[in-house]
Structure formats: structure tokens, C-alpha cells
Coordinates of C-alpha atoms and ligand atoms in Angstrom, one line a residue:
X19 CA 46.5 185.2 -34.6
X20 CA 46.4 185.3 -38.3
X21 CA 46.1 182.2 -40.1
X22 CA 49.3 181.3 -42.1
X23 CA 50.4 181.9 -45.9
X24 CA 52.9 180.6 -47.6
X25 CA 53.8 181.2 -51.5
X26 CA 54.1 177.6 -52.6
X27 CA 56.7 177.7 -55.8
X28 CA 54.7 174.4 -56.5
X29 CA 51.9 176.2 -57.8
X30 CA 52.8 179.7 -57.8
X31 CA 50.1 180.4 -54.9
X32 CA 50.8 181.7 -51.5
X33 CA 48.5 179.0 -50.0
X34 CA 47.2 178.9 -46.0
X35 CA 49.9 176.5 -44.6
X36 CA 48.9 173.5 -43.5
X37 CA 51.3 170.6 -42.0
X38 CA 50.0 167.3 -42.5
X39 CA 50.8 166.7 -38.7
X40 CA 48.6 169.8 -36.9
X41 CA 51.5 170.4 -34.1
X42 CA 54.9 169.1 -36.7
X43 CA 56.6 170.8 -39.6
X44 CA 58.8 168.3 -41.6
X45 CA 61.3 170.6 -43.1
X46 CA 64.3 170.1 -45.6
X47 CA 66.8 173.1 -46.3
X48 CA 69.4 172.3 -48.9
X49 CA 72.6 173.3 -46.7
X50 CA 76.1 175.1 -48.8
X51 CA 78.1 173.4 -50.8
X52 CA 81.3 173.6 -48.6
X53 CA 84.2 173.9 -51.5
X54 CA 84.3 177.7 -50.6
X55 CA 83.6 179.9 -48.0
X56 CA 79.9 181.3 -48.5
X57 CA 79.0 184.4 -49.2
X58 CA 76.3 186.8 -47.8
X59 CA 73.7 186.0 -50.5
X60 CA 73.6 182.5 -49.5
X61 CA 73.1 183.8 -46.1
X62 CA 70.2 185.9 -47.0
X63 CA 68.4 182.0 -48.0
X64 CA 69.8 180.9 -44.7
X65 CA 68.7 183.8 -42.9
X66 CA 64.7 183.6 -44.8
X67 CA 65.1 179.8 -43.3
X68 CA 65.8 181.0 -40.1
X69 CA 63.3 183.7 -40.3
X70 CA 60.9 180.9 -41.1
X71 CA 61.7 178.3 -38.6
X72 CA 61.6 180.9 -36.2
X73 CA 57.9 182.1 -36.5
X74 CA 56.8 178.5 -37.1
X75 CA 58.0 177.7 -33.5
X76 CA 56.6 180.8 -32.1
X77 CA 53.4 179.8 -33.8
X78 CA 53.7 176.2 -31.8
X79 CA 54.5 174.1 -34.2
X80 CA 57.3 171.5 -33.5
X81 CA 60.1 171.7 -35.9
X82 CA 61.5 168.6 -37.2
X83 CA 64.3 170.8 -39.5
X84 CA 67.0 168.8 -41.3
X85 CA 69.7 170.7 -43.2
X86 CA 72.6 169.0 -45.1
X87 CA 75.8 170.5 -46.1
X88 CA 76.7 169.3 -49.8
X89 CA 80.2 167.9 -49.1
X90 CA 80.8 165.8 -52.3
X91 CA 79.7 167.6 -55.8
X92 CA 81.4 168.4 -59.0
X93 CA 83.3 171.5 -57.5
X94 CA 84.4 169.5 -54.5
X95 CA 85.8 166.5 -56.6
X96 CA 87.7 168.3 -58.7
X97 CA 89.2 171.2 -55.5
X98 CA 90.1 168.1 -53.6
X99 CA 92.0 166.3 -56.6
X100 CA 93.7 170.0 -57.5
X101 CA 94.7 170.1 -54.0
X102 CA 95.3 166.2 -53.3
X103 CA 93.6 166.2 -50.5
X104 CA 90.6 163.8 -49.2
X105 CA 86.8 165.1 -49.7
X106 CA 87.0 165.1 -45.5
X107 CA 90.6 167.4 -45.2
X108 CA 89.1 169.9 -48.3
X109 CA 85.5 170.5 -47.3
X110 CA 86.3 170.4 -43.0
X111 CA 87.9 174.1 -42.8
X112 CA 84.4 175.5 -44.8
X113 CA 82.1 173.7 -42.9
X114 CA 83.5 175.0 -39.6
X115 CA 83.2 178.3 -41.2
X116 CA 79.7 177.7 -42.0
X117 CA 79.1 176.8 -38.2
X118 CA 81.1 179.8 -37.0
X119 CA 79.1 182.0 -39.1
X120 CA 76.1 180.8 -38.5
X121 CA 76.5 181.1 -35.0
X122 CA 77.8 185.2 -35.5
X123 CA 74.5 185.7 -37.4
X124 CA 72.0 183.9 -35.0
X125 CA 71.1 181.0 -37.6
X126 CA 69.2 178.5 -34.9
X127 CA 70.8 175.2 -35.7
X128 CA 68.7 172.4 -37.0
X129 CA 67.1 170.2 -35.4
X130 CA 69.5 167.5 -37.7
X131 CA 72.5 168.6 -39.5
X132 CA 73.7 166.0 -42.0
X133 CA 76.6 165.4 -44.5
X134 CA 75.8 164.2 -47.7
X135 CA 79.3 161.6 -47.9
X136 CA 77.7 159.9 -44.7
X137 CA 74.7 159.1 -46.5
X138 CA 76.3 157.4 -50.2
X139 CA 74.7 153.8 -49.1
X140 CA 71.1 155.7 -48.7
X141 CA 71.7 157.4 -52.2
X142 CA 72.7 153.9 -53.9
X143 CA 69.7 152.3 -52.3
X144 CA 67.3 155.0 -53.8
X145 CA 69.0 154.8 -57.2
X146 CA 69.1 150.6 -57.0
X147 CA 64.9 151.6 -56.2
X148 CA 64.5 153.6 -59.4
X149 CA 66.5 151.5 -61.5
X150 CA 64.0 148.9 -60.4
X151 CA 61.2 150.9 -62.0
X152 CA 63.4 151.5 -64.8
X153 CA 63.8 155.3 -64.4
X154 CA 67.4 154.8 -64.8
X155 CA 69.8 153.4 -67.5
X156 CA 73.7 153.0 -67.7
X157 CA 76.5 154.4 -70.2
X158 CA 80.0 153.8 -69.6
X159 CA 79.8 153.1 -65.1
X160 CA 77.5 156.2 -64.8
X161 CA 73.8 155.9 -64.5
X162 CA 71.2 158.3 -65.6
X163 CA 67.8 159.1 -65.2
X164 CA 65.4 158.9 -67.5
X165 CA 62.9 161.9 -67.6
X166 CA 60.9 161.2 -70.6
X167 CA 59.8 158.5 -68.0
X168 CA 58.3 160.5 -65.5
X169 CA 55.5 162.7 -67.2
X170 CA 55.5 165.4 -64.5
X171 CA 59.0 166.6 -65.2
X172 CA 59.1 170.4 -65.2
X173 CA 55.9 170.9 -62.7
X174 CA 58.3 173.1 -60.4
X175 CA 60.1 175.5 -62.8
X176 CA 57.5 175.2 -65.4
X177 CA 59.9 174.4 -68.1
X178 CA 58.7 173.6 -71.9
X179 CA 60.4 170.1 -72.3
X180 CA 58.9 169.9 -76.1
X181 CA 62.6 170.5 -77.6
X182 CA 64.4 168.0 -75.6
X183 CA 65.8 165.4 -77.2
X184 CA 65.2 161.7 -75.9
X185 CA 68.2 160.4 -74.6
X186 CA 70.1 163.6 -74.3
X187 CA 72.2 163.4 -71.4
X188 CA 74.0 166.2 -69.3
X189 CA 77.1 165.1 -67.0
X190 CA 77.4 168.2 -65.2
X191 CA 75.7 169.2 -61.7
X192 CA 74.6 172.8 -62.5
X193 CA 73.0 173.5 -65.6
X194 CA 70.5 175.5 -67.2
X195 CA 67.0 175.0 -68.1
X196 CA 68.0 174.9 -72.0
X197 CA 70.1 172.3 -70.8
X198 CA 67.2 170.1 -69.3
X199 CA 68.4 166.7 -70.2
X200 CA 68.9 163.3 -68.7
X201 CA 70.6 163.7 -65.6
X202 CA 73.2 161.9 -63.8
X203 CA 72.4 160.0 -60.3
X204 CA 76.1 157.9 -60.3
X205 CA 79.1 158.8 -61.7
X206 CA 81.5 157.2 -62.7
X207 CA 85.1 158.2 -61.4
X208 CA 87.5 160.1 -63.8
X209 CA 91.6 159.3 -63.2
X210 CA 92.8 160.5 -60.0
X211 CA 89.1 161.6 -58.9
X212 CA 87.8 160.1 -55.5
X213 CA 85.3 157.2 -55.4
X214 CA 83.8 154.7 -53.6
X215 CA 83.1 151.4 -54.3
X216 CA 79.3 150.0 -54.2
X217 CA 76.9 147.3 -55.5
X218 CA 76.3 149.5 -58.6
X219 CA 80.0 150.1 -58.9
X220 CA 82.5 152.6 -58.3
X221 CA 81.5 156.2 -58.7
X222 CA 80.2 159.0 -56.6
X223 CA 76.8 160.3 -56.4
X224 CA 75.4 163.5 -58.3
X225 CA 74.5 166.3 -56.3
X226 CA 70.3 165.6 -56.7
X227 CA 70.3 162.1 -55.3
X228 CA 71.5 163.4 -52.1
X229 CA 69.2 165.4 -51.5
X230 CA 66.1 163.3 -52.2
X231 CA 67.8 160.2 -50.2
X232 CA 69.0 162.3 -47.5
X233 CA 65.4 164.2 -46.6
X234 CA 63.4 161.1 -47.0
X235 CA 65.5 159.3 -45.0
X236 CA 64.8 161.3 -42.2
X237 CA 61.3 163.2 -42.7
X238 CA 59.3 160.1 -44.4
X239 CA 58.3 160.3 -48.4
X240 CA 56.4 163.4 -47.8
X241 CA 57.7 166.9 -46.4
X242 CA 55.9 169.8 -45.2
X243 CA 58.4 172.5 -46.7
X244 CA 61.3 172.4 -48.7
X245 CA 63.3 175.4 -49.1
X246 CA 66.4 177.1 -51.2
X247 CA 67.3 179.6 -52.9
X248 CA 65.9 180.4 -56.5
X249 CA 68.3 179.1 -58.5
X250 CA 67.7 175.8 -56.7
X251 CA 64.5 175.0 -57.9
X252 CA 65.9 174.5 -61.7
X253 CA 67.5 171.6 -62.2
X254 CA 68.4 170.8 -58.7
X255 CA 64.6 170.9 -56.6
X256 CA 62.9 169.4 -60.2
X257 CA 65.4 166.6 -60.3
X258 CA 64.8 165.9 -56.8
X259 CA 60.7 165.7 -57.2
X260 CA 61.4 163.5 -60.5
X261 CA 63.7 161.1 -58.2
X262 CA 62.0 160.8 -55.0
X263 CA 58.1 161.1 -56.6
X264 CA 58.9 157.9 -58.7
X265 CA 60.7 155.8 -56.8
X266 CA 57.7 156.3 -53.4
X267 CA 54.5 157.1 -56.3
X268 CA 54.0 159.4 -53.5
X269 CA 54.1 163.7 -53.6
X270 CA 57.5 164.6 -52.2
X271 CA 57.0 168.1 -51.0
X272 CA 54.0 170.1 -50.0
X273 CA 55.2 173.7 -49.8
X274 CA 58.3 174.6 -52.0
X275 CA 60.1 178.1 -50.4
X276 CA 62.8 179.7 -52.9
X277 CA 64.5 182.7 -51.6
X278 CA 64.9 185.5 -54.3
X279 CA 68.5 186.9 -54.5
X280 CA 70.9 189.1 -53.2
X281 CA 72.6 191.8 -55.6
X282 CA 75.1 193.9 -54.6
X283 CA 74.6 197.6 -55.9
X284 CA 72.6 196.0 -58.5
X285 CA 74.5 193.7 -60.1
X286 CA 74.7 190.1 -59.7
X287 CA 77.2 189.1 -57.0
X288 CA 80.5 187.5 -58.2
X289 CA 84.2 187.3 -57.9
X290 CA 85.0 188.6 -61.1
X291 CA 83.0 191.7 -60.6
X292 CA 85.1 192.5 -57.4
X293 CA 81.5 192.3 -55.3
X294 CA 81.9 189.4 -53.3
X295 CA 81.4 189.4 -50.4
X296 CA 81.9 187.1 -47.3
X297 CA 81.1 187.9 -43.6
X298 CA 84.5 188.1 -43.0
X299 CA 85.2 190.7 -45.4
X300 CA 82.5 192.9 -43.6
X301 CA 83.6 192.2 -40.2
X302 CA 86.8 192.9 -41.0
X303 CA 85.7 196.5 -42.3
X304 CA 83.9 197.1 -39.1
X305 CA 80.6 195.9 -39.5
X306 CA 78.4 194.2 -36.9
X307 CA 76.6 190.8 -37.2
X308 CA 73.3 192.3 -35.9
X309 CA 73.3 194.9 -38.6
X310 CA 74.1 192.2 -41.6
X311 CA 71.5 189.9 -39.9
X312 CA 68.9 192.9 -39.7
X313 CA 69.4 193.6 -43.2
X314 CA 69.2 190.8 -45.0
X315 CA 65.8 189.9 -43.2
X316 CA 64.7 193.0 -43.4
X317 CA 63.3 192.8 -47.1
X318 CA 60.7 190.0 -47.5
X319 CA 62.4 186.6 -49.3
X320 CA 60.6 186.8 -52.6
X321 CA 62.1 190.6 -53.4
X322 CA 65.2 190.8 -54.5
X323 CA 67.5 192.4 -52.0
X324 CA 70.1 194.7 -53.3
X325 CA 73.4 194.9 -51.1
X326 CA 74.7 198.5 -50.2
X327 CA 76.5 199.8 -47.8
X328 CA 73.9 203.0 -47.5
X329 CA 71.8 199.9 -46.7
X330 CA 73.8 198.8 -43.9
X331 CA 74.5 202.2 -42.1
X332 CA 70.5 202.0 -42.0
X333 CA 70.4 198.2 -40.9
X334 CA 72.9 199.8 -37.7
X335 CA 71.1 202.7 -37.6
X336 CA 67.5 200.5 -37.2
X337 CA 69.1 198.1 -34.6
X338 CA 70.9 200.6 -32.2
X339 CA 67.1 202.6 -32.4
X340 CA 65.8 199.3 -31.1
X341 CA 68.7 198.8 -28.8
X342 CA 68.1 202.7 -27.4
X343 CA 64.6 202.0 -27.3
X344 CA 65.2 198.2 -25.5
X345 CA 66.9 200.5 -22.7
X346 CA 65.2 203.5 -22.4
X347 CA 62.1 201.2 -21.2
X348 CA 64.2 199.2 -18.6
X349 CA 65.9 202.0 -17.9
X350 CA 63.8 205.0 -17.3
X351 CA 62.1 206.0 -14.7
X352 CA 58.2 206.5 -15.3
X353 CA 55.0 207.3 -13.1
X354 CA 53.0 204.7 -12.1
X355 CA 50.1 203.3 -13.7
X356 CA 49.0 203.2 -17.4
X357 CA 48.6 205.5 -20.2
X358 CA 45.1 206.1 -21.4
X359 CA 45.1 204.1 -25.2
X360 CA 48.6 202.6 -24.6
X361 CA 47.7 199.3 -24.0
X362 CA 45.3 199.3 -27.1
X363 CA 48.4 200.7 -29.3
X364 CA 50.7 197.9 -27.7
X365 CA 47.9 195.1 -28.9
X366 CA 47.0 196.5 -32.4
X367 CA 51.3 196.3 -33.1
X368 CA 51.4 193.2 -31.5
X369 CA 49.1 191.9 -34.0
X370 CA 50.2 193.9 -37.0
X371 CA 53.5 192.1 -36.5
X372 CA 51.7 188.6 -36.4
X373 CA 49.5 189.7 -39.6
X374 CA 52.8 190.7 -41.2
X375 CA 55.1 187.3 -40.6
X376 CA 52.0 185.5 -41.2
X377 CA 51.8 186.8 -44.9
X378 CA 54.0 185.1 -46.3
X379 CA 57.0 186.1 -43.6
X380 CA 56.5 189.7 -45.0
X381 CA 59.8 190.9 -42.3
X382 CA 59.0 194.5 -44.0
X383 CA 55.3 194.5 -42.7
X384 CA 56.1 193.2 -39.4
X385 CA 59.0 195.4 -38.4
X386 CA 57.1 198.6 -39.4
X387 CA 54.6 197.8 -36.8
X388 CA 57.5 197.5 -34.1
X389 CA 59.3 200.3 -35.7
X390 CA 55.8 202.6 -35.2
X391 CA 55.2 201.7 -31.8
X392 CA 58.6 202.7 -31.1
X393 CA 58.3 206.0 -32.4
X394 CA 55.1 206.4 -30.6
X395 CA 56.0 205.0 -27.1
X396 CA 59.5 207.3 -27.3
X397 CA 57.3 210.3 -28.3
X398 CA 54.9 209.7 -25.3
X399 CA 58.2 209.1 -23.3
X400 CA 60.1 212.7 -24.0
X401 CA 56.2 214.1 -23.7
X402 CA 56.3 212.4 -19.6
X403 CA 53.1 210.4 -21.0
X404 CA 54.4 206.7 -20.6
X405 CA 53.9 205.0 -18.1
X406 CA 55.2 202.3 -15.8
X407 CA 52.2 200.1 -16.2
X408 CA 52.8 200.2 -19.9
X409 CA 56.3 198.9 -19.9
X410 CA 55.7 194.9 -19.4
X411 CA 53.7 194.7 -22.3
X412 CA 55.8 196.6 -24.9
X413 CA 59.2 194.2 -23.2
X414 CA 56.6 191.2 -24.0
X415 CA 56.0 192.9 -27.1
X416 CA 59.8 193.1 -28.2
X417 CA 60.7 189.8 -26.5
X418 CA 57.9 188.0 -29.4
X419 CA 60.0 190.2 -32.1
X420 CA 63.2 189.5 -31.3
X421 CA 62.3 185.3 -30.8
X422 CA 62.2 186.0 -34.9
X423 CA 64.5 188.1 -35.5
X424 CA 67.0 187.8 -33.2
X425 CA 69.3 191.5 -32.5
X426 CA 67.9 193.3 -29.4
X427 CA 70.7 191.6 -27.3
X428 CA 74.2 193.3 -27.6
X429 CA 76.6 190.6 -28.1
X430 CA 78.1 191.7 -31.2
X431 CA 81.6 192.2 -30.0
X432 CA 81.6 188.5 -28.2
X433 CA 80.6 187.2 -31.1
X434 CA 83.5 189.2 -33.5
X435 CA 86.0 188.5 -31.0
X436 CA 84.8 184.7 -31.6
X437 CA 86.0 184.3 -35.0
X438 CA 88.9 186.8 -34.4
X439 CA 87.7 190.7 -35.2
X440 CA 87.5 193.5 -32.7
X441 CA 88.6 194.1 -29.3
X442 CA 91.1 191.1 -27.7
X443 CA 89.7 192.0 -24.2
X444 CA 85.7 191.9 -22.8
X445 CA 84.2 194.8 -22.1
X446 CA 82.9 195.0 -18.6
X447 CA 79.1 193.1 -17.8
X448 CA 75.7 194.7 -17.0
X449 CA 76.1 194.3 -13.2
X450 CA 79.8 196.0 -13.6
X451 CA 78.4 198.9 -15.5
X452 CA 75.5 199.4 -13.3
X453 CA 77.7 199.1 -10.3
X454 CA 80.1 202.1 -11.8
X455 CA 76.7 203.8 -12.1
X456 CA 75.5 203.6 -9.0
X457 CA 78.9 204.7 -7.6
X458 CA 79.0 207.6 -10.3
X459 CA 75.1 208.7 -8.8
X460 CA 76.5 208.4 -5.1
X461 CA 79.5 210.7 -6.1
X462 CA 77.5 213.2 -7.8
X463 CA 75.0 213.4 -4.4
X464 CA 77.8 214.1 -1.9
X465 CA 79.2 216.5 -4.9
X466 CA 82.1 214.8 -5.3
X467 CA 82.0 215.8 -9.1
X468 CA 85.9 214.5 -9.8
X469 CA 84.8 211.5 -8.8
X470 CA 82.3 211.5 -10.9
X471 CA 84.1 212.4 -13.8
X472 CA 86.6 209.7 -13.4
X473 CA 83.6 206.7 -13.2
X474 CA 82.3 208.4 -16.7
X475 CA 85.7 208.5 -18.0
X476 CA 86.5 205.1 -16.8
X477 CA 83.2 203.5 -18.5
X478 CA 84.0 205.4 -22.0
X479 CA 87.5 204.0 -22.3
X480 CA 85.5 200.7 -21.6
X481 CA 83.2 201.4 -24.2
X482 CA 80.1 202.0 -22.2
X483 CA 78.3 205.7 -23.1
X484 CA 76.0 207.0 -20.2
X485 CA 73.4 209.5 -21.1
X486 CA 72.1 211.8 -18.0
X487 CA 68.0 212.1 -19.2
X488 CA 65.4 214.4 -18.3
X489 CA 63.7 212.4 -15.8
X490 CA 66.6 212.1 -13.6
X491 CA 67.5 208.2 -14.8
X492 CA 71.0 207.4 -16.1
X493 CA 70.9 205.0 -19.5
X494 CA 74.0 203.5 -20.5
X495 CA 74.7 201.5 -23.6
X496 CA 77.8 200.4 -25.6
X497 CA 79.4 201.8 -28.1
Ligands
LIG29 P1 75.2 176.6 -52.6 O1 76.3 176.6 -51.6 O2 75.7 177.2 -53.9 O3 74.5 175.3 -52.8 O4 74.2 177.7 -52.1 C1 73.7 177.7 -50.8 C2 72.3 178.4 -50.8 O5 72.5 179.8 -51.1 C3 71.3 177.9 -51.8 O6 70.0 177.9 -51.2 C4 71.4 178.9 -52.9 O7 70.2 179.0 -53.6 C5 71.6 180.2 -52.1 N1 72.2 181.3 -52.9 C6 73.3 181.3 -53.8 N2 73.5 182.5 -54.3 C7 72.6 183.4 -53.7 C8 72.4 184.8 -53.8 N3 73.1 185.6 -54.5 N4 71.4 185.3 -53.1 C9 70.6 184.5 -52.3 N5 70.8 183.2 -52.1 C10 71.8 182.6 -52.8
LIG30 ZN1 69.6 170.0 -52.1

């Protein structure tokens, strides 16, 4: 196995990882802000996440992953007061939506989902800490850090802080780095806007105290990995390191992980542009999970990833080879014993994939070393050259890939039906269709070839293709 590198944002190094536990990874992922549905680039981040917590585990470590979902910010506060409804009744119908989706795509959940309104006492207590240590003063019920206090603001996204004036304040959540200013950790409420009430008075929290409060609170003052997309680590992940690293003196995060973005043909994603896109809008065209899951961790996090849907016909096109390839080896029928090199070929992929997750989860490097031994086990295949003996270790081969990445196993249209797309009825099961096949083989050896015919037919209008092969074997898959 190859040792581990990760490209630390921190110091703009991809650095061997190391957890501070040997056998633990303590890691935060800031979860979506649930005022809207979310869109497929912020599943690309979630999908790099999963990507990621997926090759830790099959590298053995124990994942101790917390994720929140942002359910009180600036966007939330004022949809909810538009809509006069409580923060609970607005955000409930997107973070079900979250869930749903995250399920379609294969997102492993957490090992800790949290919401950031059950944590507002947790958030006051870190801002009562910092207002201790005086990183913190008050103007009219809102509270504010103080950055020209903490020396190391700006170590993350490298910002020049030499035009900012002292004092300078900035209400908002999201802003830009020209904007860097004194922050806000409390609000105070605006007419009509909710609050709560608390020993440092009535207000809400801004969107960076949650996070530091909320990750500390359960993964200790120091994290292994912290991860988000891009545009997270200015102001949000540098306002979180000022909070948390002066109120515990201690580092907050080891290994920062930012996502690069998605585009869609090029251009930024947005609604105005008419490019947005939710996974809703592209199931409801047609497309499968596995192939928007395939694609958006097929290019490596730190590239940009541009959206089209040429690149999704090749994301099907890639998973249905896989798919083929999945069946061909369970399905065929090969001679006994093993190919001379095979088992060689099998262990230098195997270990090409490793090599590729493990630099830096390059998903490009490892599935080309799948994708080539696939090529090269189906050539041997239509040449008669593959063997039985050889099939266990390309399955075990497979079974480690797909543990990452997650598509090999067809359940794309119980998944769609799930959230409503597709088919109302169930196609039939494996033992159903190889039952029908077995029947269809039994017909054709007595020459009862209308039979036949009608089993094939029958399993087509179900959705199941058979392919008659060369070797004599029958593979099915589904449509
Ligand atoms: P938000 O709900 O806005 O807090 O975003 C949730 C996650 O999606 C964050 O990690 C963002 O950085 C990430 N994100 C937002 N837009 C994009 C995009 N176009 N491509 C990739 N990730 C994104
Ligand atoms: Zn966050």
C-alpha cells in the first residue's frame, strides 16, 4: 500500500497524512445550507467527501465523520420571515431532500449528522469564551470579533490584511476577501426576524460560530481534516480557525480539504444563467444516479469539473462498461485454471488504483487502472484466454473499487422510483431472471424455439436484455 497524500490548503502542500490517533480520523464537513434545494456542484464537494471517507475506511482507519446542515443563516432568516414560517417548517422539506439525495447518489452517511439550531447554547458558550479573552466587542445587541487581535488571521486564504481598517465591521455572512473585516459571531434580531433569547441577549448566531462550536464539540479542539468547498475557505473556514484557535490557544485543524468547482459548459453555475441544475432536474430528463455519481468523482477534487452532458453520456457509457464487464466475469463460462501473467496484471491494477487514491484521491489515476484491466481481461476473454482461476481475483479486484466508488450494483431504477422518477412497478430480481433463463436454455434444448421466443420477449418488456455469447453462456443485464 502506498503511503497517503493529502494537499493541505493550510500550507498549500499535499503532505503524507497523518491522524494524530494511528487507527481514527476526526473529520468535519461543513453540511448545505438548507434554504434551497442543492445543486449538483455542491454534490461534487459532497461526493469528493465521500470519495474521501471512503478510501480512509478501506485504508483501516476508523472514521469519526461529523457533518452539519447549516439550518439558521442570513438566507434562512430572511426565507422564513418572507414566508412566515418557523426556521424548523422552512428548512425541514430541504433537509429531507438533502437525505433523499444523498441516499440516490450513494453519500455514506456520517458517522454524526448535526443541526446547527440544536447547538445555539454551545455557540453562546464559545462566544461567552472569546469575549473572555477579549476577541469580541459589542455594538448595538450584536457582537463582533476582533481580528486585529488574533495575529494569524489570513493563514488559510493567504489574504493581505494591510488595507483593512481597524474596527471595520461587516454584518453579512458571505463576503469577499476585499471585504475582510470584523465579523459577526451574534446578531442581533431585526423586526419580525426570529431569535432566541440567551445570557448574551437576544440574537441568532452567525453562520462561522457554528461551525467551530459544533466540530469541537464533538471531535475535541483539534481535527484531523476539515473539508468544503473552495469558496469555503474565505471568510467562512478563516473565521472559523480565528474563532476556535483563540478561544483553545490550540491548532484547530490539521489537514484543510477544499473541493474545486463545478462549471457547467464552462461557465459558472447559476440561476440566472438558466444552468442550474438540481438532481431532480436530471432525473427527471432521464439520467441515472450512477452516471451523475461516476462523473462528478471521476475528475480529481482540486480540477475544476466542467458539467456537460457529452460528459454524462460518457459517465453512462463508463458505468454500463463496468456493469457489462461485472457480468461477463460472473457470467461466462471459462476453462479452468489460470492464465499465464494474469494474476501479475490483476496485482500491478490493484495497486495502480491504491497508488492513484492515495495521491491525493486522484479518482482519474485510479479508475484508469480499472478501466485498463478491463480492456485487457475482455480482450483475453473474446480471445478464449481467460480463465476461471483468474475470475476471484479481478471480482476482489472490483469489489475494493467499487467500496470507493460505489456504481457496479444496478439499483438505479429503485432508487429513481424512491424519490418518484421512472417505472411505478419493480422489475423482476436476479433469481427471477435467471430462473426465465434457465427455462429459455431448457426450451431451446428440446427445440421448442416459440417457447423460447416468448421467455426473451417476456424479459425485454421487463427490461432485462439477454445476449446469447460465443462460449455458449447466456448474459443478461437491464436496460
Ligand atoms: P452551501 O450550501 O452553499 O453552504 O454549500 C454546500 C457545499 O457545496 C459547500 O462545501 C460549498 O463549498 C459547495 N459548493 C457550492 N457551490 C459549488 C460548486 N459550484 N461546485 C462545487 N462545490 C460547490
Ligand atoms: Zn461550516
Amino acid at each position: 500500500m502506498h503511503e497517503i497524500q493529502l494537499h493541505n490548503t493550510l500550507s498549500g502542500k499535499t503532505e503524507p497524512f497523518v491522524p494524530q490517533k494511528p487507527a481514527e480520523v476526526r473529520m468535519y464537513t461543513c453540511g448545505p445550507t438548507v434554504y434551497d434545494y442543492a445543486h449538483i456542484g455542491n454534490y461534487r464537494t459532497f461526493i469528493f467527501q465521500d470519495i474521501l471517507r471512503r478510501f480512509l475506511k478501506l485504508r483501516g482507519f476508523r472514521l469519526n465523520h461529523v457533518m452539519n446542515l447549516t439550518d439558521v443563516d442570513d438566507r434562512i432568516i430572511a426565507n422564513s420571515a418572507a414566508k412566515g414560517l418557523s426556521i424548523r417548517d422552512y428548512t425541514e422539506k430541504y433537509v429531507q431532500a438533502f437525505f433523499d439525495d444523498c441516499k440516490t447518489l450513494n453519500i455514506e452517511a456520517p458517522e454524526c449528522w448535526i443541526r446547527a439550531t440544536d447547538h445555539i447554547g454551545d455557540m453562546v458558550a464559545l462566544i461567552e469564551r472569546l469575549r473572555e479573552k477579549t476577541f469580541t466587542y459589542d455594538s448595538e445587541g450584536s457582537i463582533y470579533y476582533r481580528i486585529a487581535k488574533f495575529p494569524n488571521y489570513g493563514k488559510l486564504s493567504k489574504i493581505d490584511l494591510s488595507g483593512i481598517q481597524a474596527g471595520a465591521r461587516v454584518d453579512v455572512d458571505r463576503y469577499e476577501k476585499e471585504s475582510a473585516r470584523d465579523f459577526a459571531l451574534w446578531k442581533s434580531p431585526k423586526p419580525g426576524e426570529h431569535f432566541w433569547e440567551t445570557p448574551i441577549g437576544k440574537g441568532r448566531p452567525g453562520w462561522h460560530i457554528e461551525c467551530s462550536a459544533m466540530a469541537m464539540k464533538y471531535l475535541g479542539e483539534t481535527l484531523d481534516i476539515h473539508t468544503g468547498g473552495i469558496d469555503l475557505a474565505f471568510p467562512h473556514h478563516e473565521n472559523e480557525i480565528a474563532q476556535s484557535e483563540a478561544a483553545t490557544g490550540k491548532p484547530f485543524v490539521r489537514y484543510w480539504l477544499h473541493a474545486e468547482h463545478l462549471l457547467v459548459e464552462g461557465e459558472k453555475m447559476s440561476k440566472s444563467l438558466g444552468n442550474f441544475y438540481t438532481l431532480r432536474n436530471l432525473f427527471a430528463k432521464g439520467h441515472k444516479p450512477s452516471t451523475l455519481r461516476f462523473l462528478l468523482a471521476s475528475v480529481p477534487y482540486r480540477k475544476q469539473l466542467n458539467f456537460t452532458f457529452d460528459g454524462l453520456q460518457q459517465a453512462a457509457s463508463s458505468v454500463e462498461r463496468l456493469r457489462n464487464f461485472t457480468a461477463r466475469l460472473q457470467q461466462g463460462k471459462f476453462s479452468a485454471g489460470k492464465q499465464k501473467g494474469m494474476a501479475a496484471r490483476i496485482d500491478q491494477a490493484a495497486d495502480e488504483f491504491d497508488a492513484g487514491l492515495s495521491d491525493d484521491l486522484n479518482t482519474a489515476r485510479a479508475l484508469a487502472a480499472v478501466f485498463d484491466l478491463v480492456r485487457d481481461a475482455n480482450i483475453a476473454m473474446d480471445k478464449g484466454e481467460f480463465r476461471q482461476g483468474d475470475v476471484a481475483a479481478v471480482q476482489s479486484l472490483l469489489a475494493t473499487f467499487d467500496r470507493v466508488f460505489a456504481v457496479l450494483e444496478d439499483t438505479d431504477a429503485e432508487r429513481l422510483r424512491v424519490l418518484g422518477y421512472g417505472a411505478k412497478e419493480a422489475g423482476p430480481g436476479d433469481a427471477e431472471i435467471e430462473r426465465l433463463i434457465a427455462e429459455r436454455e431448457a426450451a431451446r434444448k428440446r427445440r421448442d424455439f416459440a417457447a423460447a421466443d416468448r421467455i426473451r420477449k417476456e424479459l425485454a418488456d421487463r427490461g432485462i436484455l439477454i445476449e446469447d455469447t460465443r462460449d455458449g453462456s447466456v448474459r443478461w443485464k437491464r436496460k
